[in-house]
Each structure stands twice: as C-alpha cells, then as structure tokens.
Tab-separated table of N, CA, C and O in Angstrom:
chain	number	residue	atom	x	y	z
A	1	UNK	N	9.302	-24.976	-49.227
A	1	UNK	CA	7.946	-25.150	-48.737
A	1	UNK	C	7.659	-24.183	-47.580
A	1	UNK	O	6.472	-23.898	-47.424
A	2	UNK	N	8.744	-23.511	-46.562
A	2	UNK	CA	8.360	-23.212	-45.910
A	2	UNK	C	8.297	-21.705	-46.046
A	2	UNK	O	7.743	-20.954	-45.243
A	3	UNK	N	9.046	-21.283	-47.360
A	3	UNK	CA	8.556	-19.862	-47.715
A	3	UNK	C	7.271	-19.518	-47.875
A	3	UNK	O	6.855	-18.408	-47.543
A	4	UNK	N	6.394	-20.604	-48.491
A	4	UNK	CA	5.233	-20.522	-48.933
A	4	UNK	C	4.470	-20.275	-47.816
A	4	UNK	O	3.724	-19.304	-47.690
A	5	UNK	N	4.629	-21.054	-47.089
A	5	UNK	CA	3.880	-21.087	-45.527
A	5	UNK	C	4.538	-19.756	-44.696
A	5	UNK	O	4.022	-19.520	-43.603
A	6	UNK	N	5.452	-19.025	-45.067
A	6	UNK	CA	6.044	-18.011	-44.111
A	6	UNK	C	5.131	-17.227	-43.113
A	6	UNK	O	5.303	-17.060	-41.906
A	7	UNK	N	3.697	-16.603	-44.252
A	7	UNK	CA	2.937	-16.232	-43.187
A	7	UNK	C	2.058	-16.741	-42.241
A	7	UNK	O	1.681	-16.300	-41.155
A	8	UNK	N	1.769	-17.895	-42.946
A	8	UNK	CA	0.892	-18.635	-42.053
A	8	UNK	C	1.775	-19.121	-40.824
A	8	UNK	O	1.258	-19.146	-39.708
A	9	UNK	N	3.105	-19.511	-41.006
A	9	UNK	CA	3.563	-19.878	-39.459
A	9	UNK	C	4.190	-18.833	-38.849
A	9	UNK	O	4.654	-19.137	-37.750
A	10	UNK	N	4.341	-17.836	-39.151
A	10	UNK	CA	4.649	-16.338	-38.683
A	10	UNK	C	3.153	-16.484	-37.676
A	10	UNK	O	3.294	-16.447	-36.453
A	11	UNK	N	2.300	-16.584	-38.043
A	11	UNK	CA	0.888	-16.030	-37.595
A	11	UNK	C	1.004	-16.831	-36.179
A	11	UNK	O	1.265	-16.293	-35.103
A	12	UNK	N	0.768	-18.162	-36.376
A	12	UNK	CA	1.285	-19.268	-35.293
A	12	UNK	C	2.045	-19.068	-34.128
A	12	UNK	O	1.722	-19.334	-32.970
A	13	UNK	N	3.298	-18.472	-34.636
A	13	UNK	CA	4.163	-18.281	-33.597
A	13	UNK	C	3.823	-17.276	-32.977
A	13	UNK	O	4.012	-17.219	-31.762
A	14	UNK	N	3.245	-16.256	-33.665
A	14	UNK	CA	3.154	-14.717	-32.987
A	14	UNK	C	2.081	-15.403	-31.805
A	14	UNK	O	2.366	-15.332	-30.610
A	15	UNK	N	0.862	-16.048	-32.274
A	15	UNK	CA	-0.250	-16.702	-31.340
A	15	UNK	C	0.957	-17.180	-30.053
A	15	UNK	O	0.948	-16.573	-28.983
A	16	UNK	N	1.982	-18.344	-30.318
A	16	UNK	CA	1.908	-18.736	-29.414
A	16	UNK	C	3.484	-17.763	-28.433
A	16	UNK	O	3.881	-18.040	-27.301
A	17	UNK	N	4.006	-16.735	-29.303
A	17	UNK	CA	4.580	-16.345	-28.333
A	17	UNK	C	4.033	-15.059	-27.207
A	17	UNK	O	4.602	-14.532	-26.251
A	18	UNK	N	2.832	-14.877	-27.748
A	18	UNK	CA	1.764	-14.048	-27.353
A	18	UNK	C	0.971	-14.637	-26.038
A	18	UNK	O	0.719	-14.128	-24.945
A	19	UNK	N	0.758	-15.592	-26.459
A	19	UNK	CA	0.465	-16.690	-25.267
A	19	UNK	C	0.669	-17.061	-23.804
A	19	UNK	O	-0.062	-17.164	-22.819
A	20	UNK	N	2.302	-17.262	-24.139
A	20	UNK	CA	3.207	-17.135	-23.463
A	20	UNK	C	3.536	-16.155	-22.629
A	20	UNK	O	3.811	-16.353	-21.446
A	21	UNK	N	3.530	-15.044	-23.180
A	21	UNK	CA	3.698	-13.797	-22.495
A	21	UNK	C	2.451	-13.515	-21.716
A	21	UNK	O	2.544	-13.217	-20.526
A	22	UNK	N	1.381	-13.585	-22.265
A	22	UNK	CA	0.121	-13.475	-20.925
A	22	UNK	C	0.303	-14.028	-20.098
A	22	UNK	O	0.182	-13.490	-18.998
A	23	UNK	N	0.909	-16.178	-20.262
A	23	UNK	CA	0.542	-16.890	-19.016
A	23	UNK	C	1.708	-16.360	-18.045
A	23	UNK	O	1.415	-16.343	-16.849
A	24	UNK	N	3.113	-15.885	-18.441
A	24	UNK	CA	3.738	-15.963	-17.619
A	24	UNK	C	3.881	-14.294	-17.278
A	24	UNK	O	4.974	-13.936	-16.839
A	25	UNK	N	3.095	-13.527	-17.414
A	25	UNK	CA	2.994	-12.094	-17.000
A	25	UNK	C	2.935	-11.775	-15.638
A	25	UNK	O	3.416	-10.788	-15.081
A	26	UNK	N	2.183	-12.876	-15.066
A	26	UNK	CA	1.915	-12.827	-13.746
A	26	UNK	C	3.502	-12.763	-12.350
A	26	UNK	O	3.890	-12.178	-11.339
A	27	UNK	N	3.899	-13.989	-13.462
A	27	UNK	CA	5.467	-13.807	-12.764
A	27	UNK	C	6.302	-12.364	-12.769
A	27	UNK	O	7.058	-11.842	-11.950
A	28	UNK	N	5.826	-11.983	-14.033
A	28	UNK	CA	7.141	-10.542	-14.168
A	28	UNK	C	6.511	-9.418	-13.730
A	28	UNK	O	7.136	-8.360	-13.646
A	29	UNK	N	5.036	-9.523	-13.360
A	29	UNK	CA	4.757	-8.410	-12.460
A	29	UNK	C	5.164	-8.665	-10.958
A	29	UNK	O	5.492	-7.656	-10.334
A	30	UNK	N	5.186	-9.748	-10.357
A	30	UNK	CA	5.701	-9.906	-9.356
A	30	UNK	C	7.277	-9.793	-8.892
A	30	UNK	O	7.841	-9.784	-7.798
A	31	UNK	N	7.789	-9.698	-10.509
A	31	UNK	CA	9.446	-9.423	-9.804
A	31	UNK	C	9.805	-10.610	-10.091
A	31	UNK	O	11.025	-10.467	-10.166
A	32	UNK	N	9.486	-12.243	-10.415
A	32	UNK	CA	9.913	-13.060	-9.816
A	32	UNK	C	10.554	-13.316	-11.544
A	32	UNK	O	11.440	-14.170	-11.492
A	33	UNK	N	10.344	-12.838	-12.909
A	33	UNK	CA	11.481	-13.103	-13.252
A	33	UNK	C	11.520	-11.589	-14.674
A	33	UNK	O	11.032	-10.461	-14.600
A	34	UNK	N	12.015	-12.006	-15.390
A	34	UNK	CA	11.788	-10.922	-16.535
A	34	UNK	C	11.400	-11.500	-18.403
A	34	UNK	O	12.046	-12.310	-19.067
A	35	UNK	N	10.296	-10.817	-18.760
A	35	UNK	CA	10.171	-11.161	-20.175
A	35	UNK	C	10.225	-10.393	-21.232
A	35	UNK	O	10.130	-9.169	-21.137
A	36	UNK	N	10.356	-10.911	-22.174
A	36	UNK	CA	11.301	-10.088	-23.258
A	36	UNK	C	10.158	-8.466	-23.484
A	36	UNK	O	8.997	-8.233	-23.147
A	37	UNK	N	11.100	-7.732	-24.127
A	37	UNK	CA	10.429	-6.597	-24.308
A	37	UNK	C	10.726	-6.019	-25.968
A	37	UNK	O	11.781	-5.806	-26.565
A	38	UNK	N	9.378	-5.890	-26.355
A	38	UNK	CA	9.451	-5.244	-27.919
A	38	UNK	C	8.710	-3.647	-27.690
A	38	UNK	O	7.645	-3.135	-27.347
A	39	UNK	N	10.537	-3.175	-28.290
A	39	UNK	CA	10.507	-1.331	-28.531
A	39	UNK	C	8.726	-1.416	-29.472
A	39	UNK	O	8.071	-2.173	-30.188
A	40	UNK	N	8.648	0.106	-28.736
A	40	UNK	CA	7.594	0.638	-29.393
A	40	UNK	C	7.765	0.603	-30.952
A	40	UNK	O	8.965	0.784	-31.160
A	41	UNK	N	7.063	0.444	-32.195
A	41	UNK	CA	7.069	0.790	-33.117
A	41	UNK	C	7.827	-0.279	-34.133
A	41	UNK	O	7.975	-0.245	-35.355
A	42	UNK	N	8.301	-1.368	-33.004
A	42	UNK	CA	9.128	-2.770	-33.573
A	42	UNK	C	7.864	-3.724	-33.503
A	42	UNK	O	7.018	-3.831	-32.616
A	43	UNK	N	8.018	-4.477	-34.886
A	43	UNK	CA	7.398	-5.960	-35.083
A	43	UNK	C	8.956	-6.929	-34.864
A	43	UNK	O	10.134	-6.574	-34.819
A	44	UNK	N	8.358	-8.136	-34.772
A	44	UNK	CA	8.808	-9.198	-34.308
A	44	UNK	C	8.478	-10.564	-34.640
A	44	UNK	O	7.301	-10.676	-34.981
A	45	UNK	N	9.089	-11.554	-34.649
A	45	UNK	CA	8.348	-13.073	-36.038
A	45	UNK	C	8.198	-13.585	-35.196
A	45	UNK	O	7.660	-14.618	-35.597
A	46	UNK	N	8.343	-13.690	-33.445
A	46	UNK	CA	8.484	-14.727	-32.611
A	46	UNK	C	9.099	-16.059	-32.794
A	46	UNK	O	8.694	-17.114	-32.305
A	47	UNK	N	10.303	-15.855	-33.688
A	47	UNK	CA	11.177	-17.034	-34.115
A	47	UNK	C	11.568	-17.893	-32.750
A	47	UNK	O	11.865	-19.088	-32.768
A	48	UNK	N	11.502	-16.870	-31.291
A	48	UNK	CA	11.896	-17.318	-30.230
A	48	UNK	C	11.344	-17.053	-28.384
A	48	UNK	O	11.204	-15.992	-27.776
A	49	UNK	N	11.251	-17.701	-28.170
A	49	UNK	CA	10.266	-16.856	-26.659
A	49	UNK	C	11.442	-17.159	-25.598
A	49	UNK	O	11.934	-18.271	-25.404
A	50	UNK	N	11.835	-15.839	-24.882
A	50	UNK	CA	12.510	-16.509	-23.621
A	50	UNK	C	12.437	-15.638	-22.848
A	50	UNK	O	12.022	-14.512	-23.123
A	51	UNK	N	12.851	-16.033	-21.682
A	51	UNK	CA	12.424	-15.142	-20.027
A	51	UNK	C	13.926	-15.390	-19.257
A	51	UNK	O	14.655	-16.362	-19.456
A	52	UNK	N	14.220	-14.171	-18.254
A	52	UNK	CA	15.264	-14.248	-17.691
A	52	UNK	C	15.008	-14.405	-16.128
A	52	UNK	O	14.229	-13.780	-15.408
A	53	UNK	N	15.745	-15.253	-15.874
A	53	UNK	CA	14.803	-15.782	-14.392
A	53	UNK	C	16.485	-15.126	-13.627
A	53	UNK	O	17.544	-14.877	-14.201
A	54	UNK	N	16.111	-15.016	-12.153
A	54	UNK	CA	17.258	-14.320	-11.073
A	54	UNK	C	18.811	-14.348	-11.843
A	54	UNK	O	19.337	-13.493	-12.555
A	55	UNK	N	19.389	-15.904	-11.324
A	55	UNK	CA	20.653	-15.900	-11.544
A	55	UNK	C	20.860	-16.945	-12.417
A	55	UNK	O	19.998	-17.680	-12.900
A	56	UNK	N	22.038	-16.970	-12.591
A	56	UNK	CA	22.798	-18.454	-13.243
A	56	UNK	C	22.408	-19.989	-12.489
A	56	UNK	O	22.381	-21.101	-13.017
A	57	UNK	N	22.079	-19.539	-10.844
A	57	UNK	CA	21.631	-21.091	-10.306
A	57	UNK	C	20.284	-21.175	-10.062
A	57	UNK	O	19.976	-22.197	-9.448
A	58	UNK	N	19.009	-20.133	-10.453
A	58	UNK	CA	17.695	-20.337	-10.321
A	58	UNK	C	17.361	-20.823	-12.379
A	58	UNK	O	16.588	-21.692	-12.782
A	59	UNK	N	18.109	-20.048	-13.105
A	59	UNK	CA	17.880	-21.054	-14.404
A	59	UNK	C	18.325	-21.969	-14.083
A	59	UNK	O	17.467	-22.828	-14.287
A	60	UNK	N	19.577	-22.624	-13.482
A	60	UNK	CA	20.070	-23.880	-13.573
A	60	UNK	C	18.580	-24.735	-13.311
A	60	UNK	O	17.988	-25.380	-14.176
A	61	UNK	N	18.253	-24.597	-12.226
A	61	UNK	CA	16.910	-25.107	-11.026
A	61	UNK	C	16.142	-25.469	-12.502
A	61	UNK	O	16.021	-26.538	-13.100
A	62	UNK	N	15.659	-24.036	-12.827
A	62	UNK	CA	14.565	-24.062	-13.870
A	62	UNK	C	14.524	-25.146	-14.493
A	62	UNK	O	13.671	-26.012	-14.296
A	63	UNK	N	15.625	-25.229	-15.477
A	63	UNK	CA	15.787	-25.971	-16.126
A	63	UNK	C	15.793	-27.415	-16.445
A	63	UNK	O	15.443	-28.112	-17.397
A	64	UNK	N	16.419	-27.625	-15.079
A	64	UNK	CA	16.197	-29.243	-14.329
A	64	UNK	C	14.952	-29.305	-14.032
A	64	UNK	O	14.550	-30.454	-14.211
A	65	UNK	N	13.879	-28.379	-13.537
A	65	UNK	CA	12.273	-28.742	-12.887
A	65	UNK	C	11.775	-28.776	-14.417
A	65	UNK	O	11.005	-29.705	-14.659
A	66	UNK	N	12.032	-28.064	-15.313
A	66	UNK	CA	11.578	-28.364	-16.965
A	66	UNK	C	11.664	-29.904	-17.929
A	66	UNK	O	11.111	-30.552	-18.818
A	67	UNK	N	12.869	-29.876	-16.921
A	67	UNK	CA	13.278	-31.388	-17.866
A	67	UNK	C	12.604	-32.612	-17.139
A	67	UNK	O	12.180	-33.607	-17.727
A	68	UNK	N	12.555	-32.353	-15.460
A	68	UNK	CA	11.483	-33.257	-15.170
A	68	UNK	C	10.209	-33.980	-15.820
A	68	UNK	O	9.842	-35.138	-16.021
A	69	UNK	N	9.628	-32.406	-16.090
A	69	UNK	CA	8.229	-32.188	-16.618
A	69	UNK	C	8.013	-32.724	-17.502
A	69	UNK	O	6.869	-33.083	-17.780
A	70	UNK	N	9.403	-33.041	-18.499
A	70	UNK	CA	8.888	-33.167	-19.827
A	70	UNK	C	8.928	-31.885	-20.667
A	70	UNK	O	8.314	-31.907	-21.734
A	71	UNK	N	9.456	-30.984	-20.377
A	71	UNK	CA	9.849	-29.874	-21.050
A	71	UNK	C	11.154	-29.209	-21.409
A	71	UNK	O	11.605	-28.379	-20.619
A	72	UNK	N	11.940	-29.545	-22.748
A	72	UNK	CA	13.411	-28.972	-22.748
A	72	UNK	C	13.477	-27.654	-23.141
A	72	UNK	O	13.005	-27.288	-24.218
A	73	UNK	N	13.957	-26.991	-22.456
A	73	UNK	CA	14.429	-25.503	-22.373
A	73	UNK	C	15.746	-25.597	-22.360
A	73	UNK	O	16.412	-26.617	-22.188
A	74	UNK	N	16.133	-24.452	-22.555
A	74	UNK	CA	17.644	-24.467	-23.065
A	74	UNK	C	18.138	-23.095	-22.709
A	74	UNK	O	17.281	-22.395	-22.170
A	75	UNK	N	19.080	-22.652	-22.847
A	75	UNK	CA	20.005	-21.642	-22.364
A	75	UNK	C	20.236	-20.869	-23.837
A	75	UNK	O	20.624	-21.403	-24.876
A	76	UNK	N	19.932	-19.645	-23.657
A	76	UNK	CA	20.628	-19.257	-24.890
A	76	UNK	C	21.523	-19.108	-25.840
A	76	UNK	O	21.596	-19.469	-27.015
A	77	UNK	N	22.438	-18.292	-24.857
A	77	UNK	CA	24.288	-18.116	-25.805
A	77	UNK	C	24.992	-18.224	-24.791
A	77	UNK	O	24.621	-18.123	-23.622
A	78	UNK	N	26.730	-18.572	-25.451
A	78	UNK	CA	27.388	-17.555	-24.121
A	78	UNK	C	28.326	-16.881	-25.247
A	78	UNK	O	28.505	-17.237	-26.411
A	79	UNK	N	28.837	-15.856	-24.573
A	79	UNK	CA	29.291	-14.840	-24.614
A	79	UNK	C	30.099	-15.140	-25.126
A	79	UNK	O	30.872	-15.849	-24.483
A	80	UNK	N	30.432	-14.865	-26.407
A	80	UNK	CA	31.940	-14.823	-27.356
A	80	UNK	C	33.206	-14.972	-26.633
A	80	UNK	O	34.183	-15.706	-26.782
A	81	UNK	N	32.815	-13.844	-25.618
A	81	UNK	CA	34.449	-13.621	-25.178
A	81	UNK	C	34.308	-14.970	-23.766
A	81	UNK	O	35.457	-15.268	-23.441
A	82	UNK	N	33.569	-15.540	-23.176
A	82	UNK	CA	34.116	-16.292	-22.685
A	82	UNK	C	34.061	-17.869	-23.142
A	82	UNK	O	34.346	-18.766	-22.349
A	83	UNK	N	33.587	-18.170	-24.778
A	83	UNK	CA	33.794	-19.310	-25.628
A	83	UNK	C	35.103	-19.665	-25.507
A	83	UNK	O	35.878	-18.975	-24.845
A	84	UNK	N	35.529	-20.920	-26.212
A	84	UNK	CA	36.776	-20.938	-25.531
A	84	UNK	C	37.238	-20.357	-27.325
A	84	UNK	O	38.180	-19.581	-27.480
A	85	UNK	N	36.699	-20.699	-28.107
A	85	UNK	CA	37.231	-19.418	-29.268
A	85	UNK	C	37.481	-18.173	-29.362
A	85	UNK	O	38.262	-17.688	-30.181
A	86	UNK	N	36.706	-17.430	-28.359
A	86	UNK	CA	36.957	-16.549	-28.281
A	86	UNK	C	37.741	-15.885	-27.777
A	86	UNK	O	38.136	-14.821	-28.254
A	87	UNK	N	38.180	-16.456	-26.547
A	87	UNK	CA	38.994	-16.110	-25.420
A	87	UNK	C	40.493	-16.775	-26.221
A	87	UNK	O	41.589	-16.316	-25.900
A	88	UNK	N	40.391	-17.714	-27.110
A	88	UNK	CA	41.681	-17.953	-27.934
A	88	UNK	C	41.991	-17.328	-28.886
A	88	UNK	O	43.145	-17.438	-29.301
A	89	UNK	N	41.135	-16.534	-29.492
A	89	UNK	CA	41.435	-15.832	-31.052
A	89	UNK	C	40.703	-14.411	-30.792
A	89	UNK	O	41.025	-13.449	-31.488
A	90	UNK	N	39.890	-14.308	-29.960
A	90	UNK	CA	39.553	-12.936	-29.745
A	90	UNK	C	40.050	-12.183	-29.098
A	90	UNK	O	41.230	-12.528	-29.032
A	91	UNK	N	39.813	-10.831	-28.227
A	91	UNK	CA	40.238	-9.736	-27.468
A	91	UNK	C	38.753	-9.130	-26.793
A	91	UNK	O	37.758	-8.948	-27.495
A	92	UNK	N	38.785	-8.909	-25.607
A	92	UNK	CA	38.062	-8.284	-24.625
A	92	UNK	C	38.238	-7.022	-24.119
A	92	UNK	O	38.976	-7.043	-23.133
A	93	UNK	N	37.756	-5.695	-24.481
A	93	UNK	CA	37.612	-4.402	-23.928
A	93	UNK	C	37.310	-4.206	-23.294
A	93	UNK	O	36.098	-4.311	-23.479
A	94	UNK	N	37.563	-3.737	-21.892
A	94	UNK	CA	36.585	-3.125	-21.063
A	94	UNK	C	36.404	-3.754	-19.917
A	94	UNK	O	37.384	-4.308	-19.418
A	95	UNK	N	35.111	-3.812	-19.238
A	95	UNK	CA	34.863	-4.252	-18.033
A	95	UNK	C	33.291	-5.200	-18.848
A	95	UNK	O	32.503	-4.869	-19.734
A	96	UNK	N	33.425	-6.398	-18.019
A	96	UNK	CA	31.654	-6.711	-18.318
A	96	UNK	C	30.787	-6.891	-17.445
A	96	UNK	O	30.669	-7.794	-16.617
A	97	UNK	N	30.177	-6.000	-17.653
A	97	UNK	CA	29.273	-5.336	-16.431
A	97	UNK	C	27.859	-6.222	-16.655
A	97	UNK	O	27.182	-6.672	-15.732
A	98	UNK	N	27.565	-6.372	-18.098
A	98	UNK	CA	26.436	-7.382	-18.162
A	98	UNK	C	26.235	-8.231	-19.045
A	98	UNK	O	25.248	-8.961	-18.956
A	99	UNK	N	27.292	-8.358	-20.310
A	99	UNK	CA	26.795	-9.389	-21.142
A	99	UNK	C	26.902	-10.830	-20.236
A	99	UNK	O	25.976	-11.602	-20.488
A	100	UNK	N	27.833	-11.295	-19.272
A	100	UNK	CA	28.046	-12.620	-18.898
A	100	UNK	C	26.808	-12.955	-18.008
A	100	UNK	O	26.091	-13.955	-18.025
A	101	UNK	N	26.759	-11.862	-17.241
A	101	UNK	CA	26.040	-11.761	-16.242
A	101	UNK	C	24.125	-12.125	-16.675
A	101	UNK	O	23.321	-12.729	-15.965
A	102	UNK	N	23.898	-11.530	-17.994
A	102	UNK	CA	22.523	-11.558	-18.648
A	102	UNK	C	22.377	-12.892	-19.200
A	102	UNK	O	21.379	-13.572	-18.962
A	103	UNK	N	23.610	-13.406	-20.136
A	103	UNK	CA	23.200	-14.126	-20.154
A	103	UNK	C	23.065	-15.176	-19.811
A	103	UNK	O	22.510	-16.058	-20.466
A	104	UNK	N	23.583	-15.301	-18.629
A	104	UNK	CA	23.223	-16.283	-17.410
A	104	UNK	C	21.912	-16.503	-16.923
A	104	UNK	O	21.645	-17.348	-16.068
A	105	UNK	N	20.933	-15.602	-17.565
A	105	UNK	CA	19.643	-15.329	-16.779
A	105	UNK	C	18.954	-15.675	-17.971
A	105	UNK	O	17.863	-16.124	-17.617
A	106	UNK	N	19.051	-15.689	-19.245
A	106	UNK	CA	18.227	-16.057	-20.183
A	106	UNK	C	17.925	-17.733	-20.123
A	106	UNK	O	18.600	-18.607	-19.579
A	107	UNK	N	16.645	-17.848	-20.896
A	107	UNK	CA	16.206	-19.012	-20.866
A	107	UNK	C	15.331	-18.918	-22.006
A	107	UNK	O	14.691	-17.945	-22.405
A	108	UNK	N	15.402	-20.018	-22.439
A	108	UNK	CA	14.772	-20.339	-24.058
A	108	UNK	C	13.672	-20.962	-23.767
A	108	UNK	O	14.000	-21.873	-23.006
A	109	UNK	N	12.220	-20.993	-23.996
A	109	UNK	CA	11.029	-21.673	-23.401
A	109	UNK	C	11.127	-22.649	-25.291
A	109	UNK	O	11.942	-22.440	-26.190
A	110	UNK	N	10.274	-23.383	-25.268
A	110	UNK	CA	10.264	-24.381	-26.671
A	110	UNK	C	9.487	-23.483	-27.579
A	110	UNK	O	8.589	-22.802	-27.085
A	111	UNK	N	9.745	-23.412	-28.871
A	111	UNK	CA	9.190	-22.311	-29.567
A	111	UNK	C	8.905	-23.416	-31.015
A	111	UNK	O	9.975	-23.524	-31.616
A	112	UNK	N	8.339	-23.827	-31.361
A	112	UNK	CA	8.134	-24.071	-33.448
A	112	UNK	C	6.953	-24.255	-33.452
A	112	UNK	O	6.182	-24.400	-32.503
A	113	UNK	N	6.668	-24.256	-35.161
A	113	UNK	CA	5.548	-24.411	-35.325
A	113	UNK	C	4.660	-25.406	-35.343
A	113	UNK	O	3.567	-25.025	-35.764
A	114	UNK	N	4.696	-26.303	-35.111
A	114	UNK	CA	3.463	-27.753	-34.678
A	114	UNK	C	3.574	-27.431	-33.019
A	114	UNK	O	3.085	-28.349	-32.360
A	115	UNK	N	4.172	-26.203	-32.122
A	115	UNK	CA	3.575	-26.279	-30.915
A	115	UNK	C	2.400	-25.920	-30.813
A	115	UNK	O	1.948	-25.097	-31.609
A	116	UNK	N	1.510	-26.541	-29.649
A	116	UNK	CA	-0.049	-26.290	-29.392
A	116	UNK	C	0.284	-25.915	-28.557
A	116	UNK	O	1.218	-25.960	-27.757
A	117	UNK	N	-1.339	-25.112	-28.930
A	117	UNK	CA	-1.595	-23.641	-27.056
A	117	UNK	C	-1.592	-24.358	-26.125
A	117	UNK	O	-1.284	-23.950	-25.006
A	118	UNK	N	-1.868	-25.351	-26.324
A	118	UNK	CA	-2.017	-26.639	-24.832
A	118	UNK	C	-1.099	-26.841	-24.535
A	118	UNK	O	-0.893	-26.824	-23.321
A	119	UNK	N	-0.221	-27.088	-25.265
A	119	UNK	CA	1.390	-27.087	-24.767
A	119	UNK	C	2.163	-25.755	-24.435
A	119	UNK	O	3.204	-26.021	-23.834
A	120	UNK	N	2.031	-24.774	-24.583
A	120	UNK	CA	2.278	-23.861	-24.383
A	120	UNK	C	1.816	-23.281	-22.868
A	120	UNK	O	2.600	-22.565	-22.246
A	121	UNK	N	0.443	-23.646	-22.290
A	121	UNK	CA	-0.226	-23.363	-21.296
A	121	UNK	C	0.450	-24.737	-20.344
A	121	UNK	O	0.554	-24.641	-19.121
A	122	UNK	N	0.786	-25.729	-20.942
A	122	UNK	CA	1.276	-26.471	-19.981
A	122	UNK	C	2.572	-26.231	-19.265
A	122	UNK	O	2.878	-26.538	-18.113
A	123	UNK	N	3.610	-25.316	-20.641
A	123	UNK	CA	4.590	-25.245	-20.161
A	123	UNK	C	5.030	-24.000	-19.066
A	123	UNK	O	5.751	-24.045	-18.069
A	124	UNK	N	4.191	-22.747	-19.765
A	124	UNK	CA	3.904	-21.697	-18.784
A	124	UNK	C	3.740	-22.062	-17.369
A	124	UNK	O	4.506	-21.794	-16.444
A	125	UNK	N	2.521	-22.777	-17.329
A	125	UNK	CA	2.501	-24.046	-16.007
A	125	UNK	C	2.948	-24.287	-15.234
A	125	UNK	O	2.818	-23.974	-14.051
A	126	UNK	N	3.852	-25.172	-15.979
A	126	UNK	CA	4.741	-25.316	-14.768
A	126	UNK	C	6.120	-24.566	-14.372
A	126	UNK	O	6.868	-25.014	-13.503
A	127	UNK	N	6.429	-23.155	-15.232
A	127	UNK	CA	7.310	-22.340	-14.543
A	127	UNK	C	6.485	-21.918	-13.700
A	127	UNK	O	6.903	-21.489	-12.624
A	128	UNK	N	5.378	-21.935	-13.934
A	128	UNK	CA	4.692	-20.857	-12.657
A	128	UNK	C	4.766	-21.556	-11.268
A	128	UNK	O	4.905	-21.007	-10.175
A	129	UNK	N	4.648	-22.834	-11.530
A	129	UNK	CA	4.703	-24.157	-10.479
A	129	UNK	C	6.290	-23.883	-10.147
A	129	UNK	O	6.361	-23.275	-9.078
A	130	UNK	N	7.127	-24.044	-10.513
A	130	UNK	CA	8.367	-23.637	-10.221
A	130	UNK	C	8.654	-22.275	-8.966
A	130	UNK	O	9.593	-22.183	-8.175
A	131	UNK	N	7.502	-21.359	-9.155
A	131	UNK	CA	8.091	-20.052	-8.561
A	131	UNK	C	6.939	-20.143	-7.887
A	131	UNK	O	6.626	-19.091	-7.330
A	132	UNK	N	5.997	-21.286	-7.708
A	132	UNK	CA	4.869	-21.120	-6.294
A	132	UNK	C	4.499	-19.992	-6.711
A	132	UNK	O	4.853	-18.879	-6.322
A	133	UNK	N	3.318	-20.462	-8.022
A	133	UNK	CA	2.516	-19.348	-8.781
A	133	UNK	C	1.730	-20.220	-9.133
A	133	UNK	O	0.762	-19.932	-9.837
C-alpha cells in the first residue's frame, strides 16, 4: 500500500522537512546549532530531518527539554567502532577526528507521514525555546 502512495507521502515529507528547515533556520544562522545540508544538484525523500546542536551534553539537554514537551527525539547512530560489536569483531584505523565526535551532535527531530505542520511548528518551537529563540 505504501508503494502506491510513495509519491504522495514523498510530497508530505518533503513539505514537512522543508518546514522544518525554515522554522529552525533562524538558529543556524546564529551559530547556535547546525542543519542538514543537500549538495547542489542532489534530491532527497526527507525520510529524515535532523540538526546537530554543540556537544554530546547540549543534545543530551535537548533532548530531555523535548521529552518534557511532549516531543521524542532521538539520537541518531553510534559509531560502529565504538558499538560494543564492533569494538569486539571489528578493527579501527586511524585517528577519529570526527565520526564519534559528530555523532554526538546529531539529533533526530520526529519525521512520518500523519505528521502535521502544526506539529512540526510546535516542535521547531520549542527547540527554539530551548536556545532562547
């Protein structure tokens, strides 16, 4: 069923991750956090919206002032190599200069399709309320 619908909730999401990115633009011109960026000449399904706020303990914050609200956000990945699978069955090259470090800063805002712009503007909201915006 939901092939059928592919474009129509493609359309949806693009609306509301589009959305998103206006309300919280205000923040990433100010520095106060970072939002995703699509290369020139790349499309995108908006399967997902997320923003990278300072460190590992201002998402922590985030996250907890989200869940207050009534809003679950979530953390993205972690890093293969410091899973505990990974670090048991894998191998690490190098120095990591930023995968641990990034994704400590990512943050998953709520993304599907029965979300409303109203909800979307609410949730923008209150990150902005978060960073005294």
């Amino acid at each position: 069923a939901q092939l059928e619908l592919a474009d129509e909730i493609t359309e949806h999401r693009l609306l509301l991750w589009n959305r998103y990115y206006e309300r919280l633009l205000p923040l990433a011109e100010a520095g106060r956090i970072e939002l995703p960026v699509i290369p020139e000449g790349c499309e995108h399904n908006a399967h997902m919206f997320y923003m990278k706020a300072k460190n590992l303990e201002e998402r922590t914050k985030l996250i907890d002032y989200l869940k207050e609200n009534g809003v679950q956000a979530v953390f993205h990945y972690i890093p293969l190599h410091t899973a505990p699978a990974g670090q048991r069955f894998g191998r690490f090259h190098g120095e990591d200069v930023y995968t641990t470090k990034e994704s400590e800063r990512l943050l998953r805002l709520p993304m599907f399709y029965q979300l409303k712009e109203a909800e979307v503007d609410y949730i923008a909201g209150k990150v902005k309320e978060f960073y005294g915006m």
